[in-house]
Amino acid sequence: MLLAKKAASVSGVKPETLAAIKRVDAVLSVTFPIELENGQTEIIRGYRAQHSHHRLPVKGGIRYANEVDMQEVEALASLMTYKCAVVDVPFGGAKGGVSINPKKYSTRELERITRRFALELCQKNFIGPGIDVPAPDVGTGGREMSWIMDTYRQFNPTDINSAGCITGKPVNQGGVRGRTEATGLGVYYGVREFLKYDEVQKQTGLTGDIDGKRVVIQGFGNVGYWAAKFFEANGAKIVGVADQDCGIYNEQGINIDELQEYKSAKGILGGYSSGTIVPDSIKLIEADCDVLIPAALERQVGLKNVSRIKAKVIGEGANGPITPAAHDFLVKSGRVVVPDLLLNAGGVCVSYFEWLKNISHIRFGRMNKKWDEQGKAQLLSLVEENAGRKLTITERQQVIHGL
């Protein structure tokens, strides 16, 4: 919020306009009982905040975590509005959450919780392809999004745009390929592009290539894993990975797919043998590296540890991982901070494409199929002319056939 105030002070925007921008248009707080498999009943609390209706629908993830509260979802909904504006996606911002630890519930219990929360959203008119488009966030994924979509369809059986009521769905239920890795891929792209600027290279002393860069990733969930994977695939060396239970450090580089297989099997990073275990995982963000990607929780870099940060470039993969005071310290000390508003907006962009696909009722590629085929045919004719040989009909079809 302090950074937002600082930005507003130099924007030239009228105070009354800023006051309107800061307010949240609509909030929903619900509680509902859920019967657990052991026969006990638990009261669940959920939230949804719609920050700005200046553009509809509003868009934002649904998070499952113990620390979820109304203040958090309001702040993150505001952030989503600004993020959509930065990447020119025509959505307002929203955010939701359910105050639970999803790991303590069975699949059946999680389904009950998700469907009941979705029902509350439907009854209060807080969900729909032209109103509010929830998406996955921490603790949720395609499975939960499918449950919400199914609940919305039952509540709105005549809505032909029901597939557009939510994004982040599995591909076979109206989702799009690439949604899972979109945010992590966006983190990689953002850092890569920033390194190409001469002023960034001059300030950091780094070259403009990803190849050879030493990277530390904090948070080995969906965003952290995919960011690490793309950095590694393009020549970077992942020297550190931190997660909830501990961190792993290896100056020679960590095999990301091997580490992911280990975590999938064990549930934790502890015990992984190819590297040094760092018991207090937050200490790993102080490791010597070229690029630091905090992709876990908010407020991970503050005044208590910012003076020990050695990374030359810090890419905010999570929402608000650096406090305003720590941000100022890093900038004054010559570090480059790539902000979360831009860097982790890859998921927002791909969600927009999924929404467009759903409400247009046309699969990707259908509209430009003939155009692509025509261009390929012209190019192929030029190649044949210069090669002095005509391709067979089968060969031509294999080359020019559209999607």
XYZ file of C-alpha atoms in Angstrom:
403
model
C 0.000 0.000 0.000
C 2.893 2.361 0.714
C 4.282 1.719 -2.757
C 0.818 2.382 -4.221
C 0.643 5.711 -2.377
C 4.101 6.636 -3.640
C 3.090 5.794 -7.212
C -0.156 7.733 -6.838
C 1.708 10.822 -5.608
C 3.521 11.156 -8.947
C 0.670 10.023 -11.195
C -1.140 13.330 -11.483
C -4.447 11.603 -10.770
C -7.017 13.635 -8.836
C -7.424 12.752 -5.109
C -11.107 11.914 -5.556
C -10.209 9.493 -8.361
C -7.561 7.852 -6.192
C -10.109 7.514 -3.385
C -12.446 5.688 -5.771
C -9.639 3.429 -6.979
C -8.686 2.432 -3.436
C -12.152 1.314 -2.370
C -13.429 -2.234 -2.909
C -16.716 -2.420 -4.802
C -18.137 -5.565 -3.225
C -17.171 -8.075 -0.547
C -18.690 -11.348 0.582
C -18.027 -13.196 3.831
C -19.757 -16.537 4.365
C -19.734 -19.327 6.904
C -21.186 -22.771 6.354
C -21.119 -26.168 8.080
C -19.410 -29.185 6.529
C -19.837 -32.728 7.783
C -16.483 -34.509 7.887
C -15.985 -38.216 7.218
C -15.484 -38.876 10.942
C -19.031 -37.641 11.582
C -18.018 -34.306 13.087
C -19.220 -30.971 11.743
C -16.841 -28.093 11.053
C -17.721 -24.467 10.363
C -15.870 -23.133 7.306
C -15.319 -19.456 6.540
C -14.877 -18.146 3.005
C -14.414 -14.747 1.363
C -14.688 -13.100 -2.033
C -13.785 -9.484 -2.821
C -14.502 -7.657 -6.076
C -12.286 -4.602 -6.162
C -13.338 -2.817 -9.341
C -16.347 -3.123 -11.639
C -14.969 -0.583 -14.105
C -14.464 -3.567 -16.377
C -16.406 -6.798 -16.241
C -15.985 -9.558 -15.494
C -13.717 -9.263 -12.517
C -10.962 -11.859 -12.295
C -8.954 -13.384 -9.479
C -7.882 -16.618 -7.856
C -9.359 -18.608 -4.987
C -6.875 -19.504 -2.286
C -7.076 -22.234 0.364
C -4.915 -21.363 3.383
C -5.323 -20.980 7.136
C -4.258 -17.321 7.070
C -6.938 -16.227 4.577
C -9.037 -13.326 5.894
C -11.115 -10.465 4.530
C -8.320 -7.910 4.685
C -6.049 -10.162 2.634
C -8.592 -10.867 -0.116
C -9.458 -7.157 -0.390
C -5.782 -6.246 -0.790
C -5.153 -9.005 -3.334
C -8.300 -8.077 -5.271
C -6.931 -4.545 -5.604
C -3.631 -5.959 -6.790
C -5.459 -7.983 -9.451
C -7.074 -4.838 -10.855
C -3.688 -3.188 -11.241
C -2.124 -6.341 -12.648
C -4.810 -6.683 -15.319
C -4.258 -3.034 -16.260
C -0.476 -3.489 -16.524
C -0.784 -6.378 -18.998
C -3.798 -4.825 -20.773
C -6.273 -7.575 -19.912
C -9.805 -6.071 -19.864
C -10.852 -7.405 -16.469
C -11.460 -5.830 -13.098
C -9.753 -7.385 -10.094
C -11.118 -9.894 -7.606
C -9.834 -12.408 -5.082
C -11.292 -15.163 -2.962
C -10.248 -17.568 -0.294
C -11.336 -20.261 2.117
C -9.720 -20.312 5.543
C -8.598 -23.954 5.686
C -5.474 -26.056 5.392
C -6.383 -28.240 2.375
C -3.852 -30.915 3.370
C -5.872 -31.931 6.445
C -8.977 -32.880 4.444
C -9.749 -35.889 2.278
C -10.618 -35.457 -1.390
C -14.291 -35.978 -0.625
C -14.229 -33.392 2.160
C -12.443 -30.875 -0.060
C -15.059 -31.409 -2.737
C -17.832 -30.729 -0.238
C -16.125 -27.544 0.926
C -15.473 -26.337 -2.621
C -18.958 -27.053 -3.883
C -20.586 -25.412 -0.867
C -18.410 -22.315 -1.244
C -19.290 -22.199 -4.958
C -22.965 -22.495 -4.071
C -22.650 -19.508 -1.733
C -21.013 -17.512 -4.537
C -23.798 -18.471 -6.955
C -26.584 -17.581 -4.524
C -25.056 -14.157 -3.853
C -24.498 -13.516 -7.612
C -20.741 -13.489 -7.098
C -19.845 -15.814 -9.958
C -20.540 -16.036 -13.678
C -18.759 -15.532 -17.038
C -19.894 -11.894 -17.258
C -19.683 -11.104 -13.550
C -16.793 -12.739 -11.739
C -14.350 -15.320 -13.097
C -12.521 -17.166 -10.292
C -9.279 -19.012 -10.971
C -6.936 -21.327 -9.046
C -4.464 -20.013 -6.494
C -2.457 -21.399 -3.582
C -3.964 -24.712 -2.454
C -6.323 -25.008 -5.431
C -6.004 -26.254 -9.003
C -7.879 -27.647 -11.974
C -9.742 -30.178 -9.852
C -11.250 -27.520 -7.589
C -12.065 -25.324 -10.577
C -13.976 -28.206 -12.172
C -16.051 -28.628 -9.012
C -16.906 -24.934 -9.007
C -17.846 -24.950 -12.689
C -20.055 -28.000 -12.213
C -21.796 -26.344 -9.269
C -22.390 -23.182 -11.299
C -23.863 -25.227 -14.155
C -26.282 -26.955 -11.796
C -27.341 -23.569 -10.446
C -27.562 -21.989 -13.946
C -28.585 -24.819 -16.318
C -29.604 -22.468 -19.172
C -26.401 -20.404 -19.261
C -24.661 -21.330 -22.518
C -21.506 -19.518 -21.335
C -21.178 -21.582 -18.171
C -17.733 -22.868 -19.201
C -16.540 -19.266 -18.983
C -17.584 -18.944 -15.334
C -14.135 -19.997 -14.158
C -10.622 -20.385 -15.565
C -7.801 -22.766 -14.788
C -9.928 -25.765 -15.706
C -8.500 -29.018 -17.102
C -8.138 -29.003 -20.898
C -10.854 -31.629 -21.343
C -13.321 -29.352 -19.540
C -12.735 -26.174 -21.485
C -9.304 -25.215 -20.201
C -6.303 -24.321 -22.334
C -2.910 -25.921 -22.666
C -0.208 -24.000 -20.882
C -2.333 -22.623 -18.040
C -0.552 -24.685 -15.384
C 2.923 -23.395 -16.219
C 1.836 -19.903 -17.324
C 2.778 -17.969 -14.192
C 6.168 -19.632 -13.800
C 6.898 -19.171 -17.498
C 5.974 -15.503 -17.182
C 8.465 -15.146 -14.324
C 11.200 -16.563 -16.542
C 10.253 -14.355 -19.510
C 10.139 -11.238 -17.343
C 13.609 -11.722 -15.887
C 15.007 -12.664 -19.294
C 13.659 -9.499 -20.907
C 14.846 -7.217 -18.094
C 18.370 -8.591 -18.417
C 18.462 -7.486 -22.056
C 18.375 -3.793 -21.098
C 21.756 -2.063 -21.153
C 20.980 -0.080 -17.996
C 20.141 -3.274 -16.099
C 23.380 -4.900 -17.226
C 25.350 -1.796 -16.248
C 23.706 -1.614 -12.816
C 24.055 -5.303 -11.974
C 27.254 -6.218 -13.799
C 25.455 -9.172 -15.379
C 25.377 -10.119 -19.045
C 22.129 -10.073 -20.989
C 21.857 -13.859 -21.250
C 20.153 -16.333 -18.930
C 22.819 -18.926 -19.697
C 25.140 -19.399 -16.722
C 23.122 -17.309 -14.265
C 22.968 -18.669 -10.700
C 19.364 -18.710 -9.496
C 17.731 -19.264 -6.100
C 14.019 -20.117 -5.994
C 12.016 -19.619 -2.792
C 8.823 -21.626 -2.892
C 8.621 -24.924 -4.787
C 4.928 -24.924 -5.581
C 3.439 -24.454 -9.015
C 5.053 -21.054 -9.721
C 8.434 -21.885 -8.231
C 8.716 -25.265 -9.928
C 7.871 -24.012 -13.400
C 10.040 -20.910 -13.069
C 12.959 -23.103 -11.990
C 12.306 -25.545 -14.821
C 12.350 -22.828 -17.501
C 15.448 -21.152 -16.065
C 17.223 -24.506 -16.002
C 16.085 -25.408 -19.543
C 17.597 -22.171 -20.841
C 21.021 -22.616 -19.300
C 20.694 -21.158 -15.813
C 22.043 -23.010 -12.805
C 19.516 -23.468 -9.988
C 21.803 -23.371 -6.950
C 19.076 -23.152 -4.300
C 15.458 -24.176 -3.785
C 13.557 -23.371 -0.584
C 10.206 -24.794 0.456
C 8.115 -24.939 3.627
C 10.096 -27.592 5.460
C 13.675 -26.740 4.431
C 15.915 -25.574 1.621
C 18.377 -27.327 -0.694
C 21.627 -25.671 -1.776
C 24.026 -27.038 -4.371
C 26.630 -24.789 -5.986
C 26.919 -27.280 -8.877
C 23.228 -26.938 -9.663
C 20.049 -28.803 -8.722
C 18.235 -31.133 -11.121
C 14.740 -29.633 -10.965
C 12.786 -32.575 -12.368
C 14.604 -34.946 -10.012
C 13.811 -32.681 -7.060
C 10.167 -32.448 -8.121
C 9.900 -36.235 -8.332
C 11.363 -36.491 -4.838
C 8.898 -33.942 -3.431
C 5.966 -35.646 -5.148
C 6.953 -38.951 -3.560
C 7.875 -37.670 -0.082
C 5.800 -34.509 0.228
C 8.818 -32.539 1.491
C 12.341 -31.611 0.387
C 13.939 -32.899 3.588
C 16.157 -35.921 2.956
C 17.007 -35.003 -0.621
C 20.628 -36.112 -1.028
C 21.951 -34.055 -3.950
C 22.777 -30.891 -2.050
C 23.153 -29.327 1.377
C 20.060 -29.159 3.574
C 19.253 -25.672 4.923
C 16.903 -26.314 7.886
C 15.656 -22.711 8.126
C 14.491 -22.348 4.538
C 14.107 -18.567 4.622
C 17.868 -18.278 5.114
C 18.324 -19.577 1.583
C 17.155 -16.274 0.085
C 20.372 -14.784 1.509
C 22.533 -17.189 -0.518
C 25.030 -15.865 -3.052
C 23.349 -15.835 -6.475
C 22.666 -13.683 -9.511
C 18.869 -13.965 -9.537
C 16.518 -14.506 -6.597
C 12.914 -15.534 -7.223
C 10.750 -15.288 -4.067
C 7.725 -17.303 -5.221
C 6.210 -18.315 -1.894
C 4.487 -15.904 0.477
C 4.225 -12.169 0.989
C 6.688 -10.140 3.148
C 9.586 -12.587 2.884
C 12.194 -9.850 2.393
C 12.005 -7.118 5.016
C 14.283 -4.846 7.006
C 15.310 -7.793 9.179
C 17.063 -9.577 6.321
C 17.311 -7.248 3.305
C 20.889 -6.195 4.136
C 21.970 -9.831 3.705
C 20.375 -10.298 0.255
C 23.201 -10.903 -2.238
C 21.190 -11.373 -5.446
C 21.670 -8.710 -8.103
C 18.204 -9.200 -9.609
C 15.114 -10.038 -7.550
C 12.023 -11.174 -9.440
C 8.811 -11.102 -7.417
C 7.146 -14.390 -8.311
C 4.782 -14.194 -5.329
C 2.436 -11.334 -4.488
C 4.197 -8.741 -2.335
C 7.208 -10.819 -1.206
C 9.261 -7.655 -0.517
C 8.132 -5.011 1.978
C 8.129 -1.350 0.848
C 11.032 -0.440 3.139
C 13.069 -3.412 1.903
C 12.255 -2.490 -1.689
C 13.668 1.005 -1.159
C 16.805 -0.453 0.416
C 17.374 -2.808 -2.518
C 16.908 -0.090 -5.124
C 19.248 2.302 -3.303
C 21.885 -0.435 -3.079
C 21.825 -0.918 -6.852
C 19.701 -4.060 -7.074
C 17.063 -4.519 -9.750
C 13.600 -5.532 -8.526
C 11.189 -6.842 -11.166
C 7.732 -6.152 -9.645
C 5.029 -8.742 -9.083
C 2.432 -6.658 -10.935
C 4.228 -7.541 -14.144
C 6.261 -10.621 -13.369
C 3.586 -13.019 -12.134
C 0.848 -11.894 -14.539
C 1.354 -14.850 -16.906
C -1.541 -16.735 -15.347
C -3.821 -13.721 -15.794
C -2.995 -13.522 -19.500
C -3.628 -17.204 -20.160
C -6.837 -17.105 -18.105
C -8.023 -14.324 -20.396
C -7.409 -16.535 -23.436
C -9.278 -19.396 -21.767
C -12.224 -17.105 -21.029
C -12.270 -15.889 -24.650
C -12.234 -19.470 -25.889
C -15.153 -20.400 -23.628
C -17.466 -17.487 -24.425
C -16.725 -17.541 -28.178
C -17.547 -21.266 -28.429
C -14.786 -21.597 -31.024
C -11.701 -23.659 -30.437
C -8.339 -21.968 -30.854
C -7.082 -21.984 -34.431
C -10.441 -22.418 -36.157
C -10.767 -18.757 -37.206
C -7.326 -18.502 -38.805
C -7.000 -22.052 -40.149
C -7.512 -21.145 -43.819
C -5.297 -18.075 -43.510
C -2.447 -20.220 -42.157
C -2.914 -22.792 -44.900
C -2.859 -20.116 -47.608
C 0.381 -18.622 -46.275
C 2.048 -22.018 -46.056
C 0.919 -22.905 -49.582
C 2.456 -19.719 -51.001
C 5.711 -20.355 -49.151
C 5.775 -23.977 -50.315
C 5.224 -22.933 -53.949
C 8.229 -20.616 -53.716
C 10.359 -23.439 -52.298
C 9.231 -25.821 -55.058
C 10.071 -23.248 -57.721
C 13.598 -22.793 -56.407
C 14.133 -26.502 -55.757
C 12.926 -27.525 -59.212
C 10.706 -30.289 -57.830
C 6.984 -30.516 -57.174
C 5.785 -32.223 -54.039
C 3.077 -34.860 -54.172
C -0.431 -33.980 -52.983
C 0.157 -35.986 -49.803
C 3.423 -34.211 -49.096
C 1.851 -30.805 -49.622
C -1.067 -31.608 -47.321
C 1.307 -32.737 -44.578
C 3.051 -29.352 -44.699
C 0.188 -26.898 -45.175
C -2.670 -28.588 -43.302
C -4.052 -26.194 -40.683
C -5.157 -26.877 -37.116
